[in-house]
mmCIF file with all atom_site columns, C-alpha atoms in Angstrom:
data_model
loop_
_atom_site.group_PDB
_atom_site.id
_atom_site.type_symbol
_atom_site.label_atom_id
_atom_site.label_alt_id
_atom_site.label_comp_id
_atom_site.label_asym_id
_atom_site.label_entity_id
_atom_site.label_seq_id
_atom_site.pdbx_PDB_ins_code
_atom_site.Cartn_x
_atom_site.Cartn_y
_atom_site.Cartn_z
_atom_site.occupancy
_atom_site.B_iso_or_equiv
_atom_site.pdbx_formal_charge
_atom_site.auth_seq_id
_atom_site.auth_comp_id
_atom_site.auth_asym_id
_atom_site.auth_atom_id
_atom_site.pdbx_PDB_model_num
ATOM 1   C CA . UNK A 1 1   ? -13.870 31.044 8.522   1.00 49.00 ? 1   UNK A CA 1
ATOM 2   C CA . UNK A 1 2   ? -10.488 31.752 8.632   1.00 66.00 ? 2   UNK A CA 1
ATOM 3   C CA . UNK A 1 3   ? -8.463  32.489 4.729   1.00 72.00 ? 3   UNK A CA 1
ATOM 4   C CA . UNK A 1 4   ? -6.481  29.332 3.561   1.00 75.00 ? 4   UNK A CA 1
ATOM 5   C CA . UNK A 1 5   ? -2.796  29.774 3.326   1.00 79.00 ? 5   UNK A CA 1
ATOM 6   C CA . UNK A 1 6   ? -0.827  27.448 0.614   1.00 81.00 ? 6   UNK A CA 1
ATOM 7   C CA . UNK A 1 7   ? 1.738   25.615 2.183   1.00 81.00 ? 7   UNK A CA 1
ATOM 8   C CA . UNK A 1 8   ? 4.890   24.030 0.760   1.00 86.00 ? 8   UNK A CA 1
ATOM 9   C CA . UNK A 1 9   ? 4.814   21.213 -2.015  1.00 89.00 ? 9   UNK A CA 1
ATOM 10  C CA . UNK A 1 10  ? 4.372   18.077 -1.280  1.00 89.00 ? 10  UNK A CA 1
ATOM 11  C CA . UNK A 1 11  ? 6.902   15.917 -1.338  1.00 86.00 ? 11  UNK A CA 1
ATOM 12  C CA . UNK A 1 12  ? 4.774   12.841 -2.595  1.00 90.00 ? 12  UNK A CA 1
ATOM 13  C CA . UNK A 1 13  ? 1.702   10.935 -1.527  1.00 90.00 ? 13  UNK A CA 1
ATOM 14  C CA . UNK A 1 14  ? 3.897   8.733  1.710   1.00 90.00 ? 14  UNK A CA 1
ATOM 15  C CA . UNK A 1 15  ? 2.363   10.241 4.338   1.00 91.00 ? 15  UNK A CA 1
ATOM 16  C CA . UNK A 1 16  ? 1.664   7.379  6.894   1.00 89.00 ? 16  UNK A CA 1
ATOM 17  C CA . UNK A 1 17  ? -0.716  7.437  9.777   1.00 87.00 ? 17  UNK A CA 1
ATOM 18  C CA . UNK A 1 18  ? 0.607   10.048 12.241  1.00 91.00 ? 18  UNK A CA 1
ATOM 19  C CA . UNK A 1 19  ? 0.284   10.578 16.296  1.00 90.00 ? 19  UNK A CA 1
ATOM 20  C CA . UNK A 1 20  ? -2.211  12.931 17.364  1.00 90.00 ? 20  UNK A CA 1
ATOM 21  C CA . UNK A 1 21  ? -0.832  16.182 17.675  1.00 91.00 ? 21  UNK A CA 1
ATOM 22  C CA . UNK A 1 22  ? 1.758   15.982 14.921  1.00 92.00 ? 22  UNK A CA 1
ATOM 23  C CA . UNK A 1 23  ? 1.619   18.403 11.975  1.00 90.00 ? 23  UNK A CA 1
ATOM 24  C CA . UNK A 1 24  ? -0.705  16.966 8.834   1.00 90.00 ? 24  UNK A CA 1
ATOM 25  C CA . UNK A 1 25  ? 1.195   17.055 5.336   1.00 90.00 ? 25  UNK A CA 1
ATOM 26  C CA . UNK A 1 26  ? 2.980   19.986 5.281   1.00 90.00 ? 26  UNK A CA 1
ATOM 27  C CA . UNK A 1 27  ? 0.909   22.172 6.687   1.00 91.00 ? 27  UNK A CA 1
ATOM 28  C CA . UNK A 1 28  ? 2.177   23.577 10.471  1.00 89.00 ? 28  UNK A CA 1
ATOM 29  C CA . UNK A 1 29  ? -1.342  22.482 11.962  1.00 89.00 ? 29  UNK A CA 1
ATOM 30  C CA . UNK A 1 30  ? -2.491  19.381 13.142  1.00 91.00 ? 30  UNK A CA 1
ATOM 31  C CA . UNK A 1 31  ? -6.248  19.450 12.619  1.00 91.00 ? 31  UNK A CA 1
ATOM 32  C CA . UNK A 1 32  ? -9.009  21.067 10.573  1.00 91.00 ? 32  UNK A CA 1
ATOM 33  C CA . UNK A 1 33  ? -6.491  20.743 7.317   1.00 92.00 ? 33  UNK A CA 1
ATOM 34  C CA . UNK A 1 34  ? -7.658  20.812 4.042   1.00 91.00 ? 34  UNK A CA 1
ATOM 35  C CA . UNK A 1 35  ? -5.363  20.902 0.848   1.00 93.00 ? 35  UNK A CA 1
ATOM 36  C CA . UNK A 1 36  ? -5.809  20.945 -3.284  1.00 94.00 ? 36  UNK A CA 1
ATOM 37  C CA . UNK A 1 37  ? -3.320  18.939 -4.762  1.00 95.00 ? 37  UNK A CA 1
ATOM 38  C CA . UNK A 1 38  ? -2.625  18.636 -8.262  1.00 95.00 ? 38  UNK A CA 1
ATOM 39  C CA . UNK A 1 39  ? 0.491   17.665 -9.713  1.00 96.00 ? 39  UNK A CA 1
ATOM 40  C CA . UNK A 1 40  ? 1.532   14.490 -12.313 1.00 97.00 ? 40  UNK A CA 1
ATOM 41  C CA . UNK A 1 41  ? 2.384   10.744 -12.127 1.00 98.00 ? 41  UNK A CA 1
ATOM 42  C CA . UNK A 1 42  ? 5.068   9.155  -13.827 1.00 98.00 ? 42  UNK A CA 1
ATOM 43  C CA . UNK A 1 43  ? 3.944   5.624  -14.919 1.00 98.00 ? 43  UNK A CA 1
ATOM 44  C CA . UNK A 1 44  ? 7.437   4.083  -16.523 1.00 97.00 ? 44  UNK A CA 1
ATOM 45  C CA . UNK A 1 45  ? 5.432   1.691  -19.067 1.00 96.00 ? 45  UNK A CA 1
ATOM 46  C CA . UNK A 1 46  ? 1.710   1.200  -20.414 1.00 97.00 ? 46  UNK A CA 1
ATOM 47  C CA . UNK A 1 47  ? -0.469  -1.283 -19.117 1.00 95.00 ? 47  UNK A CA 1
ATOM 48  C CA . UNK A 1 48  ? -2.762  -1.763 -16.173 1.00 96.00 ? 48  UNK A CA 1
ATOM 49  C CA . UNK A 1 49  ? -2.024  -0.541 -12.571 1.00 97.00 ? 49  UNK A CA 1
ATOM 50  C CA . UNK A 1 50  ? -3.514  -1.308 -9.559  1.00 98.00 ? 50  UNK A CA 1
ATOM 51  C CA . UNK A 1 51  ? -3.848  1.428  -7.381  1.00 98.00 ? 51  UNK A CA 1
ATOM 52  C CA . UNK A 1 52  ? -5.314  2.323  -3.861  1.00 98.00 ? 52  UNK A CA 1
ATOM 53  C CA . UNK A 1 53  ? -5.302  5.450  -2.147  1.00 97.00 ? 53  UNK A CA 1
ATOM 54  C CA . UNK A 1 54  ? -4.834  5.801  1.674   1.00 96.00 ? 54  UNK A CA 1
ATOM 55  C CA . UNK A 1 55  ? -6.344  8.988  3.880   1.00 96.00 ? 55  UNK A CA 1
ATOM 56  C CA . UNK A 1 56  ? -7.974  10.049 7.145   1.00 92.00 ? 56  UNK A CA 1
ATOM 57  C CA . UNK A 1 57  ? -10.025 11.492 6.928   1.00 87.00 ? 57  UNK A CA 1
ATOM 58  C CA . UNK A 1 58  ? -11.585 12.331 3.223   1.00 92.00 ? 58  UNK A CA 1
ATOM 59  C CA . UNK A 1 59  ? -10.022 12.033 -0.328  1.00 95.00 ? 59  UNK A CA 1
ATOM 60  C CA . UNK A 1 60  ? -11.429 12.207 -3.436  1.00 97.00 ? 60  UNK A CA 1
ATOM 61  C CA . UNK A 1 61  ? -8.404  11.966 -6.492  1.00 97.00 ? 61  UNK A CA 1
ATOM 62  C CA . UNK A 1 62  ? -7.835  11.197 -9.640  1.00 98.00 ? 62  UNK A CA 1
ATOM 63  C CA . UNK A 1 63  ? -5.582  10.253 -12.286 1.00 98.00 ? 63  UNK A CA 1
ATOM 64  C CA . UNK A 1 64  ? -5.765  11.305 -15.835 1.00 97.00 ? 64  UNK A CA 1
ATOM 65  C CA . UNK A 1 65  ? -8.982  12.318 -15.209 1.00 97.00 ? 65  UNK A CA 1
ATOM 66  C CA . UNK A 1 66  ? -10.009 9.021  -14.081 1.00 97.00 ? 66  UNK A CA 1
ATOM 67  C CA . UNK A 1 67  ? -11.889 9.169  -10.184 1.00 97.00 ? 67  UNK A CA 1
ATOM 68  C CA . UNK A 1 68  ? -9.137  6.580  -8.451  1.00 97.00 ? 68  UNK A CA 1
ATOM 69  C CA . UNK A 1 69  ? -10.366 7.539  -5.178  1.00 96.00 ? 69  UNK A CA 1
ATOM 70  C CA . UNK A 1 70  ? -13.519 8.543  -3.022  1.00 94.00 ? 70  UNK A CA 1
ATOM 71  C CA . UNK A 1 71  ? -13.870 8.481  0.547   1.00 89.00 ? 71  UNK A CA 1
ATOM 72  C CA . UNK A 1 72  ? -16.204 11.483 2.182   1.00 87.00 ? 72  UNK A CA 1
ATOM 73  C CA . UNK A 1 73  ? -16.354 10.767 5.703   1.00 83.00 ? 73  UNK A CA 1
ATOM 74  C CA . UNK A 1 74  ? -14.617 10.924 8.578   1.00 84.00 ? 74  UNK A CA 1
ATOM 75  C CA . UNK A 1 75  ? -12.416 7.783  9.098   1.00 87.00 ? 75  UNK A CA 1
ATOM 76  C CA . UNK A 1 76  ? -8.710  6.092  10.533  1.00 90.00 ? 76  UNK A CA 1
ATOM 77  C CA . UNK A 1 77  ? -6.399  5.573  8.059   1.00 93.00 ? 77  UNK A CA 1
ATOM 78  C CA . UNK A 1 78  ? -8.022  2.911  5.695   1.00 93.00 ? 78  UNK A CA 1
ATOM 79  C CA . UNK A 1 79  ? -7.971  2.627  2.105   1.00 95.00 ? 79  UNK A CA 1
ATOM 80  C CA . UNK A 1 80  ? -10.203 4.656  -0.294  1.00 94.00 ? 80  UNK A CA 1
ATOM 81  C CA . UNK A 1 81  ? -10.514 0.614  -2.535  1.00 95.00 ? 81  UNK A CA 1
ATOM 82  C CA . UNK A 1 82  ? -8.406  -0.554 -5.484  1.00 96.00 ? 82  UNK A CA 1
ATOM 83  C CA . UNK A 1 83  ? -8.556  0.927  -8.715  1.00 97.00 ? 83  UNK A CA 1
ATOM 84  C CA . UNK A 1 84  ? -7.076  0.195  -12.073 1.00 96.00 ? 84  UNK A CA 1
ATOM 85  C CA . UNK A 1 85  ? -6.331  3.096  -14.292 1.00 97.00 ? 85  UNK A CA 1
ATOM 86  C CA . UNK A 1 86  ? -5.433  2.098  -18.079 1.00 96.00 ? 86  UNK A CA 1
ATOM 87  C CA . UNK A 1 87  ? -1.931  3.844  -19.209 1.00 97.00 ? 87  UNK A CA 1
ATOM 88  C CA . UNK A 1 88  ? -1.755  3.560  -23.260 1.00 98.00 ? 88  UNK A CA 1
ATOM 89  C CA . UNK A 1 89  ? 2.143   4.753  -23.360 1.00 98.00 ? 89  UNK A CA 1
ATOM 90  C CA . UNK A 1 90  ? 4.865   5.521  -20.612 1.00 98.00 ? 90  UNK A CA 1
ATOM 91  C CA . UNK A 1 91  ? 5.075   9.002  -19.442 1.00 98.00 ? 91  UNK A CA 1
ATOM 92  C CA . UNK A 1 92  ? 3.760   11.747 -17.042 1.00 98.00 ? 92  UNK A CA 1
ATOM 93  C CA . UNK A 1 93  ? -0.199  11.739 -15.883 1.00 98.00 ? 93  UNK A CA 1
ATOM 94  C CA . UNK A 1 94  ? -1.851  14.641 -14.152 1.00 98.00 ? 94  UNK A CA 1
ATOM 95  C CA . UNK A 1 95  ? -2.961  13.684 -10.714 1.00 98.00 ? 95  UNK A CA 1
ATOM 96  C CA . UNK A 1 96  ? -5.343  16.120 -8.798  1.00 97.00 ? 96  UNK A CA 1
ATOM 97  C CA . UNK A 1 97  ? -6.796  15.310 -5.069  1.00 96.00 ? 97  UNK A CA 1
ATOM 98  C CA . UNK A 1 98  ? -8.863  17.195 -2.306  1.00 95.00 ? 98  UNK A CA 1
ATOM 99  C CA . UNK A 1 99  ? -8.071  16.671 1.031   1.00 95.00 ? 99  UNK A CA 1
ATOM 100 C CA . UNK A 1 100 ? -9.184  17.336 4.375   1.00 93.00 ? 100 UNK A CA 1
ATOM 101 C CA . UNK A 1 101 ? -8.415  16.104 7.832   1.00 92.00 ? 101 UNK A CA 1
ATOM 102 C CA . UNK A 1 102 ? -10.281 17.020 10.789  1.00 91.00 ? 102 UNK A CA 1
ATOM 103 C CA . UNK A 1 103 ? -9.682  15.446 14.132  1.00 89.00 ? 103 UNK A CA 1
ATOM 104 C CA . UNK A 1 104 ? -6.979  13.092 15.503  1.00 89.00 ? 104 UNK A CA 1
ATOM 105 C CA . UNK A 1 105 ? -4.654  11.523 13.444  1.00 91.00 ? 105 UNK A CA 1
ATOM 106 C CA . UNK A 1 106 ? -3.551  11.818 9.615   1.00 93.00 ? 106 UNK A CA 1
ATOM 107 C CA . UNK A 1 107 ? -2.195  9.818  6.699   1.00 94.00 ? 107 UNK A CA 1
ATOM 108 C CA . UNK A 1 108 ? -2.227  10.221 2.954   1.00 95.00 ? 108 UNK A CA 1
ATOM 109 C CA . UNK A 1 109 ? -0.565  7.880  1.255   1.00 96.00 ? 109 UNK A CA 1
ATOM 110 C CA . UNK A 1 110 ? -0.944  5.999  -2.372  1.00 97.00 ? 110 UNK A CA 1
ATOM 111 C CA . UNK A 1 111 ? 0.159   2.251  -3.361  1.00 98.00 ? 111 UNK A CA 1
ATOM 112 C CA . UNK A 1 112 ? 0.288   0.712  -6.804  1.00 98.00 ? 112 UNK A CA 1
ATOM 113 C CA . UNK A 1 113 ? 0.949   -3.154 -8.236  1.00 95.00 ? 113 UNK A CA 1
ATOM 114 C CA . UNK A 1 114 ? 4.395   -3.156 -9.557  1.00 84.00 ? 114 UNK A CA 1
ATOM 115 C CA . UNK A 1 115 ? 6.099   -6.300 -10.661 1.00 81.00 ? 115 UNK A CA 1
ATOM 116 C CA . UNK A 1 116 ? 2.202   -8.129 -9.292  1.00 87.00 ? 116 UNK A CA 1
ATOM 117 C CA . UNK A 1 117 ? 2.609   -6.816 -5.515  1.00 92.00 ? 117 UNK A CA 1
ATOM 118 C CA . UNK A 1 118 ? 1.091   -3.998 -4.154  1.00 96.00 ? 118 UNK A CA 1
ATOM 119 C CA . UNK A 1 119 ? 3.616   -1.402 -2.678  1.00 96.00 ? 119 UNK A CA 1
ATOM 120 C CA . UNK A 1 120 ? 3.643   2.357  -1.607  1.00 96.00 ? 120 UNK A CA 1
ATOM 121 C CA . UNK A 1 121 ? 3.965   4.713  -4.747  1.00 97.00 ? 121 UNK A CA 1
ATOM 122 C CA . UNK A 1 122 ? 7.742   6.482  -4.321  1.00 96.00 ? 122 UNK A CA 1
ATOM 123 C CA . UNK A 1 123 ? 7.544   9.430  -3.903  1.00 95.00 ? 123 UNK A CA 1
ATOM 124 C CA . UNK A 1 124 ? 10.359  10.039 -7.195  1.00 96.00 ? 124 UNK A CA 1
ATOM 125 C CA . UNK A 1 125 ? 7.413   9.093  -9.254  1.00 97.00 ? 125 UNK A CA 1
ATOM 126 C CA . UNK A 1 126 ? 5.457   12.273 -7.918  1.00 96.00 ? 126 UNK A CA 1
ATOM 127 C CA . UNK A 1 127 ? 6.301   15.769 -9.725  1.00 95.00 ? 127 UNK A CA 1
ATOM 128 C CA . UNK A 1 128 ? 4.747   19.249 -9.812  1.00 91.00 ? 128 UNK A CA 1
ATOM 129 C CA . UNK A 1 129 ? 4.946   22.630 -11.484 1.00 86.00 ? 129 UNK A CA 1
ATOM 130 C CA . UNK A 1 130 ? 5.096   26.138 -9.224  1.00 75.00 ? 130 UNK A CA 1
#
């Protein structure tokens, strides 16, 4: 087994399915990829979102400590299954995530309900700390 190297930040979670061959997150491989996120959420008001988290091939995240996402196999690009997670008050949540892609193609990518549709999460509401 070869050492892991970090790579650069992420910008977000709005990475859509890829080609084969192209690079996976940020990383400058295109298979056998596997990365530890952690970083925060901002969620602009309390109340009850909707969310649904994207990958190929595994996730398993959270959000405030909450499991939002679990999906252990590999897979296309299909969603992990909506999840509400409960914000009390507006503000910044901690989101943490392990990745991996394997073979072929890649996505990660994270929608929410806003305003009673679904939509992809921008990536402006992502943030992390060095």
């Amino acid at each position: 087994m070869r050492k892991a190297r970090r790579g650069p930040p992420l910008r977000g979670l709005s990475y859509e399915d890829n080609s084969e061959g192209d690079l996976t997150l940020t990383s400058r491989k295109s298979q056998k990829v596997a990365a530890a996120i952690s970083g925060f959420i901002r969620f602009d008001a309390p109340g009850t979102y909707t969310v649904n988290v994207f990958s190929n091939d595994g996730i398993v995240a959270s959000i405030g400590g909450k499991q939002i996402a679990l999906y252990d196999e590999i897979h296309a690009c299909e969603p992990a299954g909506e999840q509400d997670v409960i914000v009390p008050s507006a503000g910044w949540y901690a989101v943490e995530a392990t990745y991996f892609q394997r073979k072929g193609t890649a996505c990660l990518a994270m929608d929410w309900n806003v305003g009673g549709r679904m939509g992809p999460v921008p990536d402006s509401a992502f943030a992390h700390i060095d």
